[in-house]
Amino acid sequence: MTKIEIFIAGQPISQKAIDQWEFKRLNHEYQFLTQHGFVLNDPTEMPNIDAARQVMGRFKAGQSPATFRQLLKNRYTLGNLASKLAAQFSFGRRKYSVTELVVSESSLTPDQVMDKINAIMLENTPEHLYMNLATNPDHFVLLSPSQNVQEVLEITGGAPLPNRFFSHYGDESGLKSRLSEGYHVQAAGTARLADGTIIGGVRHQIKAEGDGFRFKALVEFPAILPNSIIQNHQYHLACEFRQWLSDIVN
């Protein structure tokens, strides 16, 4: 198994710390789903985090995306309204949630890794559906409705409500971040609500480093949001990208 090191705010974060964050979110989503009548296995009864992740991923992948859109509609409608107001009152200013992941050894080039990440996010296959839903407990819908566009229904970091938005890759309208020094490969895109309102975006970047590569996951949020959400989303990014990168390189 290829080693993946994780850094938040320049400091190394242990796999155990990410496991603890992921398990807490797994249990939160298990409680939410069972309260709404779904029957699935309790993550606290699983032998380890890998098993709990796989069970939740298989369960979600076995449901119609329309099921989760309907289940969460009232909640994401409020969440989207909050994001819309946050964007309006931030007056274009942004905060960045950044997590870096270093893969110590890989034969893949930065372009090849990013191509594989883009395929997972933007090519609808049963395998990619499972990979997208299993990689983070707070993912409910990750599908591509059209070329270079990803529908996302998720709970962002430590936010109290979910959001449903559309990431438009290749469209950098309104993005405030820039490609970091030393990076040449990126997946950048604007996050829009269904009505077109820009609420943020992403600028994921990758560069060769040593015998492997460094992946910099970056999400832009309206600047008015509390730092707790920005910081929690760093763990959200660590959780999802360590799994995607592990799937890609192993």
PDB file of C-alpha atoms in Angstrom:
ATOM      1  CA  MET A   1       0.000   0.000   0.000  1.00  0.00           C
ATOM      2  CA  THR A   2       1.469   3.354  -1.071  1.00  0.00           C
ATOM      3  CA  LYS A   3       2.034   5.772   1.798  1.00  0.00           C
ATOM      4  CA  ILE A   4       0.021   9.006   1.757  1.00  0.00           C
ATOM      5  CA  GLU A   5       1.006  11.855   4.069  1.00  0.00           C
ATOM      6  CA  ILE A   6      -1.561  14.543   4.853  1.00  0.00           C
ATOM      7  CA  PHE A   7      -0.846  18.165   5.733  1.00  0.00           C
ATOM      8  CA  ILE A   8      -3.253  20.840   6.999  1.00  0.00           C
ATOM      9  CA  ALA A   9      -1.957  24.380   7.493  1.00  0.00           C
ATOM     10  CA  GLY A  10       1.508  22.985   6.837  1.00  0.00           C
ATOM     11  CA  GLN A  11       1.301  20.533   9.733  1.00  0.00           C
ATOM     12  CA  PRO A  12       1.228  16.731   9.327  1.00  0.00           C
ATOM     13  CA  ILE A  13      -2.082  15.141  10.265  1.00  0.00           C
ATOM     14  CA  SER A  14      -2.169  11.474  11.243  1.00  0.00           C
ATOM     15  CA  GLN A  15      -4.265   8.903   9.448  1.00  0.00           C
ATOM     16  CA  LYS A  16      -5.797   8.138  12.848  1.00  0.00           C
ATOM     17  CA  ALA A  17      -7.056  11.720  13.161  1.00  0.00           C
ATOM     18  CA  ILE A  18      -8.685  11.505   9.720  1.00  0.00           C
ATOM     19  CA  ASP A  19     -10.141   8.098  10.634  1.00  0.00           C
ATOM     20  CA  GLN A  20     -11.679   9.611  13.762  1.00  0.00           C
ATOM     21  CA  TRP A  21     -13.212  12.470  11.784  1.00  0.00           C
ATOM     22  CA  GLU A  22     -14.543  10.051   9.162  1.00  0.00           C
ATOM     23  CA  PHE A  23     -16.007   7.683  11.748  1.00  0.00           C
ATOM     24  CA  LYS A  24     -17.757  10.547  13.517  1.00  0.00           C
ATOM     25  CA  ARG A  25     -19.350  11.581  10.219  1.00  0.00           C
ATOM     26  CA  LEU A  26     -20.214   7.966   9.333  1.00  0.00           C
ATOM     27  CA  ASN A  27     -22.079   7.615  12.609  1.00  0.00           C
ATOM     28  CA  HIS A  28     -23.807  10.989  12.098  1.00  0.00           C
ATOM     29  CA  GLU A  29     -25.088   9.975   8.641  1.00  0.00           C
ATOM     30  CA  TYR A  30     -26.077   6.513   9.915  1.00  0.00           C
ATOM     31  CA  GLN A  31     -28.214   8.121  12.625  1.00  0.00           C
ATOM     32  CA  PHE A  32     -29.778  10.504  10.110  1.00  0.00           C
ATOM     33  CA  LEU A  33     -30.615   7.769   7.584  1.00  0.00           C
ATOM     34  CA  THR A  34     -32.024   5.311  10.111  1.00  0.00           C
ATOM     35  CA  GLN A  35     -34.195   8.060  11.600  1.00  0.00           C
ATOM     36  CA  HIS A  36     -35.710   8.427   8.140  1.00  0.00           C
ATOM     37  CA  GLY A  37     -36.568   4.758   7.821  1.00  0.00           C
ATOM     38  CA  PHE A  38     -33.551   3.370   5.964  1.00  0.00           C
ATOM     39  CA  VAL A  39     -32.163   0.051   7.115  1.00  0.00           C
ATOM     40  CA  LEU A  40     -28.378  -0.327   7.100  1.00  0.00           C
ATOM     41  CA  ASN A  41     -25.616  -1.686   9.280  1.00  0.00           C
ATOM     42  CA  ASP A  42     -24.446   0.284  12.308  1.00  0.00           C
ATOM     43  CA  PRO A  43     -20.848   1.510  11.729  1.00  0.00           C
ATOM     44  CA  THR A  44     -20.090   1.002  15.426  1.00  0.00           C
ATOM     45  CA  GLU A  45     -20.569  -2.732  14.846  1.00  0.00           C
ATOM     46  CA  MET A  46     -18.133  -2.882  11.927  1.00  0.00           C
ATOM     47  CA  PRO A  47     -14.693  -4.436  12.545  1.00  0.00           C
ATOM     48  CA  ASN A  48     -12.836  -1.357  11.235  1.00  0.00           C
ATOM     49  CA  ILE A  49     -13.211   1.960   9.426  1.00  0.00           C
ATOM     50  CA  ASP A  50     -12.576   0.374   6.007  1.00  0.00           C
ATOM     51  CA  ALA A  51     -15.507  -2.007   6.450  1.00  0.00           C
ATOM     52  CA  ALA A  52     -17.801   0.764   7.717  1.00  0.00           C
ATOM     53  CA  ARG A  53     -16.861   2.969   4.753  1.00  0.00           C
ATOM     54  CA  GLN A  54     -17.573   0.196   2.266  1.00  0.00           C
ATOM     55  CA  VAL A  55     -20.945  -0.649   3.806  1.00  0.00           C
ATOM     56  CA  MET A  56     -22.089   2.980   3.713  1.00  0.00           C
ATOM     57  CA  GLY A  57     -20.778   3.412   0.169  1.00  0.00           C
ATOM     58  CA  ARG A  58     -22.556   0.330  -1.122  1.00  0.00           C
ATOM     59  CA  PHE A  59     -25.779   1.399   0.581  1.00  0.00           C
ATOM     60  CA  LYS A  60     -25.732   4.889  -0.949  1.00  0.00           C
ATOM     61  CA  ALA A  61     -24.723   3.607  -4.388  1.00  0.00           C
ATOM     62  CA  GLY A  62     -27.685   1.231  -4.232  1.00  0.00           C
ATOM     63  CA  GLN A  63     -30.161   4.093  -3.898  1.00  0.00           C
ATOM     64  CA  SER A  64     -31.465   6.292  -6.684  1.00  0.00           C
ATOM     65  CA  PRO A  65     -29.906   9.794  -6.621  1.00  0.00           C
ATOM     66  CA  ALA A  66     -33.493  11.086  -6.739  1.00  0.00           C
ATOM     67  CA  THR A  67     -34.047   9.457  -3.329  1.00  0.00           C
ATOM     68  CA  PHE A  68     -31.398  11.642  -1.719  1.00  0.00           C
ATOM     69  CA  ARG A  69     -32.449  14.768  -3.608  1.00  0.00           C
ATOM     70  CA  GLN A  70     -35.952  14.326  -2.221  1.00  0.00           C
ATOM     71  CA  LEU A  71     -34.815  13.311   1.260  1.00  0.00           C
ATOM     72  CA  LEU A  72     -32.587  16.358   1.617  1.00  0.00           C
ATOM     73  CA  LYS A  73     -34.581  18.876  -0.421  1.00  0.00           C
ATOM     74  CA  ASN A  74     -35.886  20.967   2.459  1.00  0.00           C
ATOM     75  CA  ARG A  75     -32.512  20.952   4.162  1.00  0.00           C
ATOM     76  CA  TYR A  76     -30.450  21.798   1.086  1.00  0.00           C
ATOM     77  CA  THR A  77     -32.951  24.501   0.086  1.00  0.00           C
ATOM     78  CA  LEU A  78     -32.152  26.237   3.383  1.00  0.00           C
ATOM     79  CA  GLY A  79     -28.455  25.450   2.995  1.00  0.00           C
ATOM     80  CA  ASN A  80     -28.409  26.919  -0.502  1.00  0.00           C
ATOM     81  CA  LEU A  81     -30.189  30.052   0.694  1.00  0.00           C
ATOM     82  CA  ALA A  82     -27.571  30.459   3.434  1.00  0.00           C
ATOM     83  CA  SER A  83     -24.775  30.023   0.874  1.00  0.00           C
ATOM     84  CA  LYS A  84     -26.404  32.531  -1.454  1.00  0.00           C
ATOM     85  CA  LEU A  85     -26.629  35.111   1.329  1.00  0.00           C
ATOM     86  CA  ALA A  86     -23.061  34.335   2.422  1.00  0.00           C
ATOM     87  CA  ALA A  87     -21.809  34.935  -1.124  1.00  0.00           C
ATOM     88  CA  GLN A  88     -23.802  38.169  -1.394  1.00  0.00           C
ATOM     89  CA  PHE A  89     -22.522  39.600   1.878  1.00  0.00           C
ATOM     90  CA  SER A  90     -18.939  38.518   1.275  1.00  0.00           C
ATOM     91  CA  PHE A  91     -18.761  40.954  -1.665  1.00  0.00           C
ATOM     92  CA  GLY A  92     -16.541  38.648  -3.699  1.00  0.00           C
ATOM     93  CA  ARG A  93     -14.088  37.923  -0.890  1.00  0.00           C
ATOM     94  CA  ARG A  94     -13.123  34.297  -0.226  1.00  0.00           C
ATOM     95  CA  LYS A  95     -11.589  32.022   2.344  1.00  0.00           C
ATOM     96  CA  TYR A  96      -9.631  28.986   1.206  1.00  0.00           C
ATOM     97  CA  SER A  97      -9.861  25.505   2.660  1.00  0.00           C
ATOM     98  CA  VAL A  98      -6.632  23.723   1.714  1.00  0.00           C
ATOM     99  CA  THR A  99      -5.364  20.210   2.363  1.00  0.00           C
ATOM    100  CA  GLU A 100      -2.178  18.774   0.873  1.00  0.00           C
ATOM    101  CA  LEU A 101      -1.571  15.084   0.295  1.00  0.00           C
ATOM    102  CA  VAL A 102       1.856  13.685  -0.538  1.00  0.00           C
ATOM    103  CA  VAL A 103       2.166  10.319  -2.238  1.00  0.00           C
ATOM    104  CA  SER A 104       5.719   9.211  -1.575  1.00  0.00           C
ATOM    105  CA  GLU A 105       6.066   6.799  -4.474  1.00  0.00           C
ATOM    106  CA  SER A 106       4.169   6.579  -7.749  1.00  0.00           C
ATOM    107  CA  SER A 107       4.960   5.916 -11.402  1.00  0.00           C
ATOM    108  CA  LEU A 108       2.054   8.155 -12.457  1.00  0.00           C
ATOM    109  CA  THR A 109       2.727  11.654 -13.769  1.00  0.00           C
ATOM    110  CA  PRO A 110       0.772  14.643 -12.423  1.00  0.00           C
ATOM    111  CA  ASP A 111      -1.239  14.760 -15.651  1.00  0.00           C
ATOM    112  CA  GLN A 112      -2.132  11.087 -15.359  1.00  0.00           C
ATOM    113  CA  VAL A 113      -3.257  11.469 -11.745  1.00  0.00           C
ATOM    114  CA  MET A 114      -5.433  14.488 -12.553  1.00  0.00           C
ATOM    115  CA  ASP A 115      -6.919  12.707 -15.558  1.00  0.00           C
ATOM    116  CA  LYS A 116      -7.937   9.853 -13.278  1.00  0.00           C
ATOM    117  CA  ILE A 117      -9.425  12.248 -10.687  1.00  0.00           C
ATOM    118  CA  ASN A 118     -11.391  13.996 -13.447  1.00  0.00           C
ATOM    119  CA  ALA A 119     -12.658  10.652 -14.731  1.00  0.00           C
ATOM    120  CA  ILE A 120     -13.911   9.644 -11.272  1.00  0.00           C
ATOM    121  CA  MET A 121     -15.742  12.957 -10.881  1.00  0.00           C
ATOM    122  CA  LEU A 122     -17.060  13.425 -14.414  1.00  0.00           C
ATOM    123  CA  GLU A 123     -17.571   9.987 -15.994  1.00  0.00           C
ATOM    124  CA  ASN A 124     -20.739   8.274 -14.772  1.00  0.00           C
ATOM    125  CA  THR A 125     -20.054   4.579 -14.239  1.00  0.00           C
ATOM    126  CA  PRO A 126     -21.184   2.212 -11.462  1.00  0.00           C
ATOM    127  CA  GLU A 127     -17.577   2.016 -10.247  1.00  0.00           C
ATOM    128  CA  HIS A 128     -17.209   5.801 -10.108  1.00  0.00           C
ATOM    129  CA  LEU A 129     -20.589   6.173  -8.397  1.00  0.00           C
ATOM    130  CA  TYR A 130     -19.459   3.882  -5.605  1.00  0.00           C
ATOM    131  CA  MET A 131     -16.023   5.547  -5.366  1.00  0.00           C
ATOM    132  CA  ASN A 132     -17.604   8.997  -5.084  1.00  0.00           C
ATOM    133  CA  LEU A 133     -20.114   8.007  -2.412  1.00  0.00           C
ATOM    134  CA  ALA A 134     -17.817   5.771  -0.360  1.00  0.00           C
ATOM    135  CA  THR A 135     -14.970   8.262  -0.171  1.00  0.00           C
ATOM    136  CA  ASN A 136     -16.743  10.581   2.273  1.00  0.00           C
ATOM    137  CA  PRO A 137     -19.731   9.972   4.603  1.00  0.00           C
ATOM    138  CA  ASP A 138     -21.142  13.424   3.788  1.00  0.00           C
ATOM    139  CA  HIS A 139     -21.503  12.706   0.051  1.00  0.00           C
ATOM    140  CA  PHE A 140     -25.026  11.937  -1.168  1.00  0.00           C
ATOM    141  CA  VAL A 141     -25.030  12.743  -4.897  1.00  0.00           C
ATOM    142  CA  LEU A 142     -21.952  13.153  -7.085  1.00  0.00           C
ATOM    143  CA  LEU A 143     -22.868  12.778 -10.743  1.00  0.00           C
ATOM    144  CA  SER A 144     -22.063  14.495 -14.019  1.00  0.00           C
ATOM    145  CA  PRO A 145     -25.241  15.804 -15.726  1.00  0.00           C
ATOM    146  CA  SER A 146     -23.294  17.265 -18.673  1.00  0.00           C
ATOM    147  CA  GLN A 147     -19.758  17.620 -19.963  1.00  0.00           C
ATOM    148  CA  ASN A 148     -17.346  19.060 -17.377  1.00  0.00           C
ATOM    149  CA  VAL A 149     -20.171  19.658 -14.871  1.00  0.00           C
ATOM    150  CA  GLN A 150     -20.560  17.756 -11.602  1.00  0.00           C
ATOM    151  CA  GLU A 151     -23.707  17.808  -9.492  1.00  0.00           C
ATOM    152  CA  VAL A 152     -22.786  17.766  -5.800  1.00  0.00           C
ATOM    153  CA  LEU A 153     -25.169  17.151  -2.924  1.00  0.00           C
ATOM    154  CA  GLU A 154     -23.166  17.020   0.276  1.00  0.00           C
ATOM    155  CA  ILE A 155     -22.616  18.429   3.718  1.00  0.00           C
ATOM    156  CA  THR A 156     -19.645  20.759   3.503  1.00  0.00           C
ATOM    157  CA  GLY A 157     -17.136  20.353   6.317  1.00  0.00           C
ATOM    158  CA  GLY A 158     -18.871  21.116   9.592  1.00  0.00           C
ATOM    159  CA  ALA A 159     -21.844  22.944   8.083  1.00  0.00           C
ATOM    160  CA  PRO A 160     -25.189  22.268   9.776  1.00  0.00           C
ATOM    161  CA  LEU A 161     -27.032  21.959   6.444  1.00  0.00           C
ATOM    162  CA  PRO A 162     -26.267  20.303   3.104  1.00  0.00           C
ATOM    163  CA  ASN A 163     -25.830  22.103  -0.205  1.00  0.00           C
ATOM    164  CA  ARG A 164     -26.750  21.097  -3.729  1.00  0.00           C
ATOM    165  CA  PHE A 165     -24.630  22.847  -6.330  1.00  0.00           C
ATOM    166  CA  PHE A 166     -22.885  22.301  -9.653  1.00  0.00           C
ATOM    167  CA  SER A 167     -19.125  22.430 -10.171  1.00  0.00           C
ATOM    168  CA  HIS A 168     -18.309  23.730 -13.657  1.00  0.00           C
ATOM    169  CA  TYR A 169     -14.768  22.529 -14.396  1.00  0.00           C
ATOM    170  CA  GLY A 170     -12.823  24.662 -16.855  1.00  0.00           C
ATOM    171  CA  ASP A 171     -14.941  27.683 -15.926  1.00  0.00           C
ATOM    172  CA  GLU A 172     -12.954  29.918 -13.561  1.00  0.00           C
ATOM    173  CA  SER A 173     -15.548  32.716 -13.365  1.00  0.00           C
ATOM    174  CA  GLY A 174     -15.283  34.435 -10.021  1.00  0.00           C
ATOM    175  CA  LEU A 175     -12.405  32.312  -8.685  1.00  0.00           C
ATOM    176  CA  LYS A 176      -9.997  34.296  -6.531  1.00  0.00           C
ATOM    177  CA  SER A 177      -7.256  31.695  -6.058  1.00  0.00           C
ATOM    178  CA  ARG A 178      -4.284  31.329  -8.375  1.00  0.00           C
ATOM    179  CA  LEU A 179      -2.210  28.352  -9.410  1.00  0.00           C
ATOM    180  CA  SER A 180       0.445  27.952  -6.726  1.00  0.00           C
ATOM    181  CA  GLU A 181       4.127  28.310  -7.511  1.00  0.00           C
ATOM    182  CA  GLY A 182       5.641  25.104  -8.825  1.00  0.00           C
ATOM    183  CA  TYR A 183       2.296  23.632  -9.884  1.00  0.00           C
ATOM    184  CA  HIS A 184       1.389  23.232 -13.538  1.00  0.00           C
ATOM    185  CA  VAL A 185      -1.527  20.768 -13.506  1.00  0.00           C
ATOM    186  CA  GLN A 186      -4.905  21.724 -12.095  1.00  0.00           C
ATOM    187  CA  ALA A 187      -8.635  21.046 -12.055  1.00  0.00           C
ATOM    188  CA  ALA A 188     -10.324  24.392 -11.469  1.00  0.00           C
ATOM    189  CA  GLY A 189     -14.006  25.180 -11.567  1.00  0.00           C
ATOM    190  CA  THR A 190     -16.733  27.481 -10.361  1.00  0.00           C
ATOM    191  CA  ALA A 191     -19.414  26.241  -7.945  1.00  0.00           C
ATOM    192  CA  ARG A 192     -22.877  27.471  -8.901  1.00  0.00           C
ATOM    193  CA  LEU A 193     -26.353  26.932  -7.517  1.00  0.00           C
ATOM    194  CA  ALA A 194     -29.024  25.733  -9.935  1.00  0.00           C
ATOM    195  CA  ASP A 195     -30.027  29.361 -10.578  1.00  0.00           C
ATOM    196  CA  GLY A 196     -26.453  30.223 -11.604  1.00  0.00           C
ATOM    197  CA  THR A 197     -25.413  31.981  -8.381  1.00  0.00           C
ATOM    198  CA  ILE A 198     -21.681  31.561  -7.793  1.00  0.00           C
ATOM    199  CA  ILE A 199     -21.021  30.385  -4.232  1.00  0.00           C
ATOM    200  CA  GLY A 200     -17.350  29.450  -4.539  1.00  0.00           C
ATOM    201  CA  GLY A 201     -15.207  27.041  -6.450  1.00  0.00           C
ATOM    202  CA  VAL A 202     -12.229  24.702  -6.479  1.00  0.00           C
ATOM    203  CA  ARG A 203      -8.651  24.809  -7.692  1.00  0.00           C
ATOM    204  CA  HIS A 204      -7.122  21.386  -7.128  1.00  0.00           C
ATOM    205  CA  GLN A 205      -3.444  21.218  -8.094  1.00  0.00           C
ATOM    206  CA  ILE A 206      -0.721  18.617  -8.426  1.00  0.00           C
ATOM    207  CA  LYS A 207       3.025  18.570  -8.954  1.00  0.00           C
ATOM    208  CA  ALA A 208       5.778  15.957  -9.051  1.00  0.00           C
ATOM    209  CA  GLU A 209       7.724  15.641  -5.792  1.00  0.00           C
ATOM    210  CA  GLY A 210      10.510  13.170  -5.096  1.00  0.00           C
ATOM    211  CA  ASP A 211       9.493   9.754  -6.397  1.00  0.00           C
ATOM    212  CA  GLY A 212       5.799  10.647  -6.218  1.00  0.00           C
ATOM    213  CA  PHE A 213       3.660  13.748  -6.178  1.00  0.00           C
ATOM    214  CA  ARG A 214       2.018  16.412  -4.010  1.00  0.00           C
ATOM    215  CA  PHE A 215      -1.718  17.045  -4.411  1.00  0.00           C
ATOM    216  CA  LYS A 216      -3.117  20.354  -3.175  1.00  0.00           C
ATOM    217  CA  ALA A 217      -6.889  20.283  -2.724  1.00  0.00           C
ATOM    218  CA  LEU A 218      -8.274  23.829  -2.519  1.00  0.00           C
ATOM    219  CA  VAL A 219     -11.884  24.957  -2.098  1.00  0.00           C
ATOM    220  CA  GLU A 220     -13.022  28.592  -2.110  1.00  0.00           C
ATOM    221  CA  PHE A 221     -15.784  29.657   0.290  1.00  0.00           C
ATOM    222  CA  PRO A 222     -17.527  33.000   0.861  1.00  0.00           C
ATOM    223  CA  ALA A 223     -15.341  34.925   3.300  1.00  0.00           C
ATOM    224  CA  ILE A 224     -18.192  35.596   5.726  1.00  0.00           C
ATOM    225  CA  LEU A 225     -18.395  31.916   6.727  1.00  0.00           C
ATOM    226  CA  PRO A 226     -16.969  31.025  10.158  1.00  0.00           C
ATOM    227  CA  ASN A 227     -13.477  29.577  10.292  1.00  0.00           C
ATOM    228  CA  SER A 228     -14.868  26.404  11.891  1.00  0.00           C
ATOM    229  CA  ILE A 229     -16.491  25.433   8.592  1.00  0.00           C
ATOM    230  CA  ILE A 230     -13.304  26.172   6.650  1.00  0.00           C
ATOM    231  CA  GLN A 231     -11.223  24.128   9.080  1.00  0.00           C
ATOM    232  CA  ASN A 232     -13.655  21.209   9.185  1.00  0.00           C
ATOM    233  CA  HIS A 233     -13.674  21.118   5.401  1.00  0.00           C
ATOM    234  CA  GLN A 234      -9.924  20.542   5.466  1.00  0.00           C
ATOM    235  CA  TYR A 235     -10.687  17.194   7.119  1.00  0.00           C
ATOM    236  CA  HIS A 236     -13.479  16.611   4.585  1.00  0.00           C
ATOM    237  CA  LEU A 237     -10.896  17.098   1.805  1.00  0.00           C
ATOM    238  CA  ALA A 238      -8.366  14.867   3.553  1.00  0.00           C
ATOM    239  CA  CYS A 239     -10.957  12.128   3.928  1.00  0.00           C
ATOM    240  CA  GLU A 240     -12.121  12.123   0.318  1.00  0.00           C
ATOM    241  CA  PHE A 241      -8.826  12.691  -1.487  1.00  0.00           C
ATOM    242  CA  ARG A 242      -6.819  10.173   0.500  1.00  0.00           C
ATOM    243  CA  GLN A 243      -9.322   7.573  -0.642  1.00  0.00           C
ATOM    244  CA  TRP A 244      -9.442   8.697  -4.286  1.00  0.00           C
ATOM    245  CA  LEU A 245      -5.656   8.898  -4.490  1.00  0.00           C
ATOM    246  CA  SER A 246      -5.280   5.534  -2.783  1.00  0.00           C
ATOM    247  CA  ASP A 247      -7.709   3.991  -5.296  1.00  0.00           C
ATOM    248  CA  ILE A 248      -5.734   5.543  -8.151  1.00  0.00           C
ATOM    249  CA  VAL A 249      -2.177   4.614  -7.151  1.00  0.00           C
ATOM    250  CA  ASN A 250      -2.764   1.158  -5.602  1.00  0.00           C
TER     251      ASN A 250
END
